XYZ file of N, CA, C and O in Angstrom:
452
model
N -15.647 8.588 35.271
C -15.020 7.300 35.466
C -16.064 6.208 35.340
O -17.217 6.388 35.691
N -15.641 5.076 34.923
C -16.535 3.944 34.742
C -16.638 3.158 36.044
O -15.701 3.073 36.833
N -17.819 2.589 36.284
C -18.014 1.756 37.469
C -17.356 0.403 37.302
O -17.031 -0.267 38.282
N -17.179 -0.037 36.055
C -16.557 -1.328 35.808
C -15.045 -1.168 35.805
O -14.511 -0.241 35.229
N -14.407 -2.081 36.477
C -12.955 -2.055 36.488
C -12.444 -3.239 35.694
O -13.019 -4.330 35.733
N -11.372 -2.990 34.975
C -10.778 -4.038 34.153
C -9.940 -4.947 35.040
O -9.033 -4.498 35.732
N -10.270 -6.229 35.021
C -9.475 -7.178 35.799
C -8.318 -7.647 34.924
O -8.518 -8.049 33.785
N -7.123 -7.573 35.442
C -5.980 -7.999 34.634
C -6.008 -9.511 34.410
O -6.485 -10.268 35.242
N -5.517 -9.928 33.262
C -5.464 -11.354 32.964
C -4.311 -11.984 33.741
O -3.359 -11.301 34.123
N -4.401 -13.279 33.972
C -3.311 -13.951 34.692
C -1.983 -13.782 33.950
O -1.948 -13.601 32.740
N -0.925 -13.820 34.701
C 0.407 -13.622 34.124
C 0.688 -14.677 33.064
O 0.393 -15.851 33.236
N 1.250 -14.221 31.961
C 1.607 -15.147 30.893
C 0.511 -15.334 29.864
O 0.748 -15.911 28.816
N -0.703 -14.878 30.122
C -1.793 -15.030 29.168
C -2.207 -13.648 28.672
O -2.549 -12.784 29.470
N -2.169 -13.452 27.371
C -2.564 -12.137 26.852
C -4.076 -11.933 26.961
O -4.850 -12.880 26.959
N -4.463 -10.700 27.090
C -5.871 -10.348 27.155
C -6.463 -10.466 25.753
O -6.074 -9.752 24.845
N -7.413 -11.365 25.556
C -7.960 -11.620 24.226
C -8.706 -10.408 23.672
O -8.708 -10.170 22.478
N -9.334 -9.657 24.530
C -10.078 -8.507 24.071
C -9.141 -7.425 23.539
O -9.463 -6.728 22.591
N -7.983 -7.286 24.119
C -7.032 -6.270 23.677
C -6.359 -6.667 22.366
O -5.973 -5.807 21.587
N -6.205 -7.967 22.099
C -5.514 -8.430 20.902
C -6.437 -8.574 19.701
O -5.982 -8.584 18.568
N -7.729 -8.714 19.915
C -8.657 -8.933 18.815
C -8.819 -7.642 18.005
O -9.050 -6.585 18.574
N -8.698 -7.749 16.683
C -8.898 -6.547 15.873
C -10.368 -6.145 15.867
O -11.255 -6.982 15.831
N -10.594 -4.845 15.934
C -11.961 -4.345 15.923
C -12.478 -4.301 14.492
O -11.705 -4.070 13.562
N -13.774 -4.490 14.308
C -14.314 -4.389 12.948
C -14.239 -2.953 12.442
O -14.282 -2.007 13.223
N -14.099 -2.820 11.139
C -14.003 -1.502 10.539
C -15.288 -1.193 9.783
O -16.001 -2.088 9.341
N -15.568 0.079 9.631
C -16.801 0.487 8.968
C -16.649 0.415 7.451
O -15.537 0.315 6.914
N -17.768 0.528 6.782
C -17.761 0.516 5.322
C -17.072 1.772 4.795
O -16.351 1.724 3.794
N -17.255 2.892 5.474
C -16.583 4.127 5.074
C -15.066 4.010 5.156
O -14.344 4.525 4.304
N -14.585 3.332 6.196
C -13.141 3.124 6.347
C -12.617 2.266 5.202
O -11.562 2.544 4.629
N -13.365 1.215 4.860
C -12.968 0.358 3.742
C -12.926 1.148 2.435
O -12.019 0.994 1.628
N -13.927 2.017 2.245
C -14.007 2.814 1.032
C -12.820 3.771 0.939
O -12.184 3.889 -0.111
N -12.489 4.454 2.040
C -11.360 5.384 2.026
C -10.037 4.660 1.816
O -9.118 5.196 1.188
N -9.924 3.449 2.346
C -8.703 2.670 2.117
C -8.528 2.390 0.635
O -7.429 2.544 0.082
N -9.605 2.014 -0.031
C -9.533 1.736 -1.464
C -9.269 3.009 -2.264
O -8.474 3.000 -3.213
N -9.906 4.112 -1.883
C -9.717 5.374 -2.601
C -8.268 5.835 -2.491
O -7.644 6.212 -3.492
N -7.719 5.812 -1.288
C -6.330 6.243 -1.109
C -5.362 5.363 -1.892
O -4.395 5.850 -2.490
N -5.622 4.067 -1.890
C -4.742 3.159 -2.613
C -4.815 3.404 -4.118
O -3.785 3.434 -4.803
N -6.004 3.614 -4.653
C -6.139 3.859 -6.090
C -5.567 5.209 -6.501
O -4.996 5.335 -7.589
N -5.703 6.213 -5.653
C -5.094 7.512 -5.958
C -3.570 7.356 -6.030
O -2.924 7.910 -6.930
N -3.010 6.588 -5.121
C -1.562 6.357 -5.136
C -1.135 5.594 -6.387
O -0.096 5.907 -6.989
N -1.916 4.621 -6.813
C -1.579 3.854 -8.019
C -1.631 4.756 -9.251
O -0.744 4.701 -10.118
N -2.644 5.615 -9.333
C -2.768 6.520 -10.475
C -1.613 7.525 -10.491
O -1.030 7.802 -11.546
N -1.265 8.061 -9.320
C -0.134 8.998 -9.255
C 1.184 8.321 -9.623
O 2.027 8.923 -10.303
N 1.368 7.097 -9.186
C 2.587 6.372 -9.535
C 2.667 6.143 -11.041
O 3.738 6.307 -11.644
N 1.550 5.780 -11.657
C 1.546 5.585 -13.109
C 1.873 6.894 -13.830
O 2.648 6.907 -14.798
N 1.294 8.012 -13.356
C 1.604 9.307 -13.961
C 3.081 9.638 -13.822
O 3.703 10.130 -14.773
N 3.660 9.379 -12.678
C 5.068 9.707 -12.468
C 5.982 8.865 -13.350
O 6.974 9.365 -13.872
N 5.652 7.605 -13.533
C 6.473 6.756 -14.405
C 6.389 7.253 -15.846
O 7.413 7.382 -16.540
N 5.177 7.558 -16.302
C 5.004 8.063 -17.668
C 5.717 9.406 -17.832
O 6.368 9.661 -18.863
N 5.639 10.271 -16.825
C 6.286 11.579 -16.904
C 7.804 11.443 -16.963
O 8.468 12.182 -17.711
N 8.361 10.529 -16.200
C 9.812 10.340 -16.247
C 10.275 9.815 -17.596
O 11.269 10.291 -18.162
N 9.554 8.845 -18.141
C 9.921 8.306 -19.454
C 9.774 9.390 -20.516
O 10.646 9.557 -21.379
N 8.679 10.147 -20.450
C 8.461 11.214 -21.437
C 9.538 12.293 -21.320
O 9.967 12.859 -22.337
N 9.992 12.586 -20.106
C 11.028 13.608 -19.955
C 12.341 13.182 -20.590
O 13.037 14.002 -21.200
N 12.687 11.905 -20.496
C 13.917 11.436 -21.136
C 13.785 11.453 -22.654
O 14.745 11.767 -23.367
N 12.604 11.136 -23.152
C 12.377 11.221 -24.598
C 12.492 12.671 -25.058
O 13.114 12.963 -26.093
N 11.901 13.582 -24.298
C 11.983 14.999 -24.653
C 13.417 15.516 -24.609
O 13.825 16.331 -25.445
N 14.193 15.049 -23.643
C 15.607 15.445 -23.595
C 16.374 14.932 -24.807
O 17.248 15.619 -25.346
N 16.043 13.730 -25.230
C 16.682 13.200 -26.438
C 16.331 14.008 -27.666
O 17.187 14.272 -28.525
N 15.070 14.401 -27.771
C 14.662 15.234 -28.900
C 15.329 16.610 -28.854
O 15.708 17.166 -29.882
N 15.443 17.184 -27.650
C 16.067 18.494 -27.509
C 17.548 18.437 -27.836
O 18.114 19.398 -28.373
N 18.182 17.345 -27.548
C 19.610 17.195 -27.814
C 19.878 16.941 -29.295
O 20.960 17.229 -29.788
N 18.890 16.424 -30.008
C 19.095 16.078 -31.414
C 19.198 17.316 -32.301
O 19.912 17.302 -33.306
N 18.501 18.381 -31.941
C 18.488 19.560 -32.803
C 18.413 20.818 -31.946
O 17.718 20.852 -30.932
N 19.108 21.848 -32.396
C 19.049 23.103 -31.647
C 17.727 23.823 -31.873
O 17.351 24.701 -31.102
N 17.006 23.468 -32.922
C 15.692 24.064 -33.169
C 14.624 23.518 -32.208
O 13.571 24.129 -32.063
N 14.890 22.399 -31.583
C 13.908 21.765 -30.702
C 14.295 21.927 -29.237
O 14.056 21.043 -28.420
N 14.880 23.065 -28.893
C 15.339 23.286 -27.516
C 14.189 23.395 -26.529
O 14.366 23.147 -25.333
N 13.018 23.734 -27.000
C 11.859 23.861 -26.109
C 11.500 22.523 -25.462
O 10.927 22.489 -24.368
N 11.839 21.434 -26.112
C 11.562 20.119 -25.521
C 12.325 19.922 -24.213
O 11.865 19.243 -23.310
N 13.498 20.498 -24.118
C 14.268 20.419 -22.876
C 13.558 21.118 -21.731
O 13.556 20.640 -20.598
N 12.942 22.247 -22.024
C 12.176 22.953 -20.993
C 10.944 22.156 -20.575
O 10.557 22.159 -19.404
N 10.327 21.490 -21.518
C 9.194 20.616 -21.167
C 9.648 19.465 -20.270
O 8.933 19.060 -19.350
N 10.837 18.936 -20.541
C 11.370 17.857 -19.704
C 11.609 18.362 -18.279
O 11.296 17.661 -17.302
N 12.134 19.569 -18.153
C 12.354 20.148 -16.819
C 11.023 20.348 -16.109
O 10.900 20.085 -14.906
N 10.007 20.802 -16.837
C 8.674 20.960 -16.254
C 8.149 19.619 -15.738
O 7.552 19.560 -14.659
N 8.371 18.542 -16.478
C 7.918 17.222 -16.027
C 8.677 16.778 -14.781
O 8.101 16.144 -13.894
N 9.958 17.094 -14.690
C 10.722 16.743 -13.488
C 10.181 17.484 -12.267
O 10.104 16.918 -11.182
N 9.828 18.762 -12.454
C 9.250 19.529 -11.349
C 7.916 18.922 -10.931
O 7.622 18.800 -9.739
N 7.112 18.512 -11.899
C 5.824 17.889 -11.581
C 6.022 16.589 -10.805
O 5.296 16.314 -9.837
N 7.009 15.805 -11.191
C 7.291 14.559 -10.475
C 7.757 14.857 -9.054
O 7.337 14.209 -8.088
N 8.608 15.869 -8.905
C 9.114 16.222 -7.570
C 7.998 16.746 -6.673
O 7.978 16.470 -5.471
N 7.058 17.490 -7.236
C 5.952 18.027 -6.439
C 4.975 16.922 -6.054
O 4.434 16.913 -4.945
N 4.749 15.981 -6.947
C 3.766 14.929 -6.679
C 4.309 13.776 -5.828
O 3.527 12.963 -5.341
N 5.609 13.695 -5.648
C 6.175 12.608 -4.858
C 5.680 12.622 -3.404
O 5.283 11.573 -2.892
N 5.652 13.753 -2.704
C 5.098 13.739 -1.349
C 3.604 13.394 -1.314
O 3.129 12.743 -0.380
N 2.879 13.811 -2.342
C 1.457 13.465 -2.408
C 1.300 11.958 -2.603
O 0.436 11.319 -1.990
N 2.156 11.383 -3.438
C 2.138 9.932 -3.649
C 2.411 9.194 -2.345
O 1.704 8.247 -1.987
N 3.424 9.645 -1.612
C 3.735 9.002 -0.337
C 2.631 9.239 0.690
O 2.314 8.358 1.488
N 2.038 10.413 0.666
C 0.987 10.757 1.618
C -0.308 10.010 1.396
O -1.120 9.889 2.312
N -0.546 9.538 0.201
C -1.740 8.719 -0.053
C -1.416 7.233 -0.059
O -2.241 6.425 0.361
N -0.245 6.883 -0.515
C 0.102 5.468 -0.640
C 0.338 4.772 0.683
O -0.171 3.677 0.926
N 1.095 5.405 1.566
C 1.411 4.769 2.843
C 0.163 4.591 3.706
O -0.100 3.483 4.177
N -0.663 5.628 3.916
C -1.894 5.390 4.682
C -2.845 4.419 3.984
O -3.525 3.627 4.638
N -2.878 4.457 2.654
C -3.732 3.515 1.927
C -3.315 2.071 2.158
O -4.155 1.191 2.355
N -2.009 1.825 2.161
C -1.522 0.468 2.423
C -1.785 0.036 3.864
O -2.186 -1.100 4.126
N -1.574 0.943 4.809
C -1.813 0.620 6.215
C -3.291 0.344 6.455
O -3.656 -0.626 7.140
N -4.151 1.173 5.885
C -5.585 0.979 6.063
C -6.059 -0.308 5.395
O -6.876 -1.045 5.958
N -5.542 -0.601 4.199
C -5.919 -1.839 3.510
C -5.453 -3.052 4.300
O -6.173 -4.048 4.400
N -4.281 -2.964 4.885
C -3.782 -4.074 5.702
C -4.678 -4.292 6.922
O -4.988 -5.417 7.287
N -5.125 -3.189 7.535
C -6.017 -3.313 8.689
C -7.371 -3.890 8.282
O -7.946 -4.704 9.006
N -7.866 -3.485 7.118
C -9.152 -4.012 6.646
C -9.057 -5.512 6.428
O -9.978 -6.257 6.772
N -7.952 -5.959 5.893
C -7.798 -7.399 5.623
C -7.616 -8.224 6.888
O -7.817 -9.430 6.870
N -7.237 -7.605 7.999
C -7.034 -8.332 9.247
C -8.259 -8.369 10.140
O -8.218 -8.946 11.207
N -9.347 -7.732 9.742
C -10.541 -7.685 10.575
C -11.256 -9.020 10.578
O -11.086 -9.829 9.665
N -12.068 -9.269 11.590
C -12.823 -10.530 11.625
C -13.769 -10.670 10.429
O -14.022 -11.766 9.973
N -14.267 -9.558 9.887
C -15.143 -9.628 8.718
C -14.396 -10.221 7.537
O -14.921 -11.030 6.798
N -13.154 -9.805 7.354
C -12.359 -10.286 6.224
C -11.913 -11.720 6.432
O -11.672 -12.441 5.476
N -11.814 -12.149 7.684
C -11.361 -13.510 7.965
C -12.513 -14.512 7.968
O -12.309 -15.677 8.266
N -13.715 -14.056 7.688
C -14.841 -14.959 7.626
C -15.604 -15.071 8.936
O -16.579 -15.807 9.027
N -15.197 -14.342 9.958
C -15.885 -14.371 11.229
C -17.006 -13.358 11.279
O -17.265 -12.642 10.318
N -17.640 -13.296 12.405
C -18.693 -12.301 12.572
C -18.125 -11.083 13.273
O -17.271 -11.187 14.133
N -18.604 -9.954 12.894
C -18.165 -8.711 13.514
C -19.165 -8.327 14.589
O -20.269 -7.932 14.302
N -18.761 -8.486 15.832
C -19.683 -8.191 16.925
C -19.468 -6.811 17.453
O -18.452 -6.239 17.438
């Protein structure tokens, strides 16, 4: 236990120390950027894969000799379905971390004590 006891602030006034955002480390900033960029790259891949799958379906429908294109389109749909949770798993924490980085006193031009 600590020898110092926290004195409560007067009623109606918020505790400034509890409301002030803590500074974040350089590693935290780096991981926020990495997660966000991984999510952007995955999103771009998923958009390209969906467009390519519709093109492949059109090619497969045009000729019975090109039926293999339909199987490639199905493979792309499976890839999109598998990568969707990964996209959400990197994108949401990346956005939350980036938002926290932007709210720190360092980002607001203050000093980080």
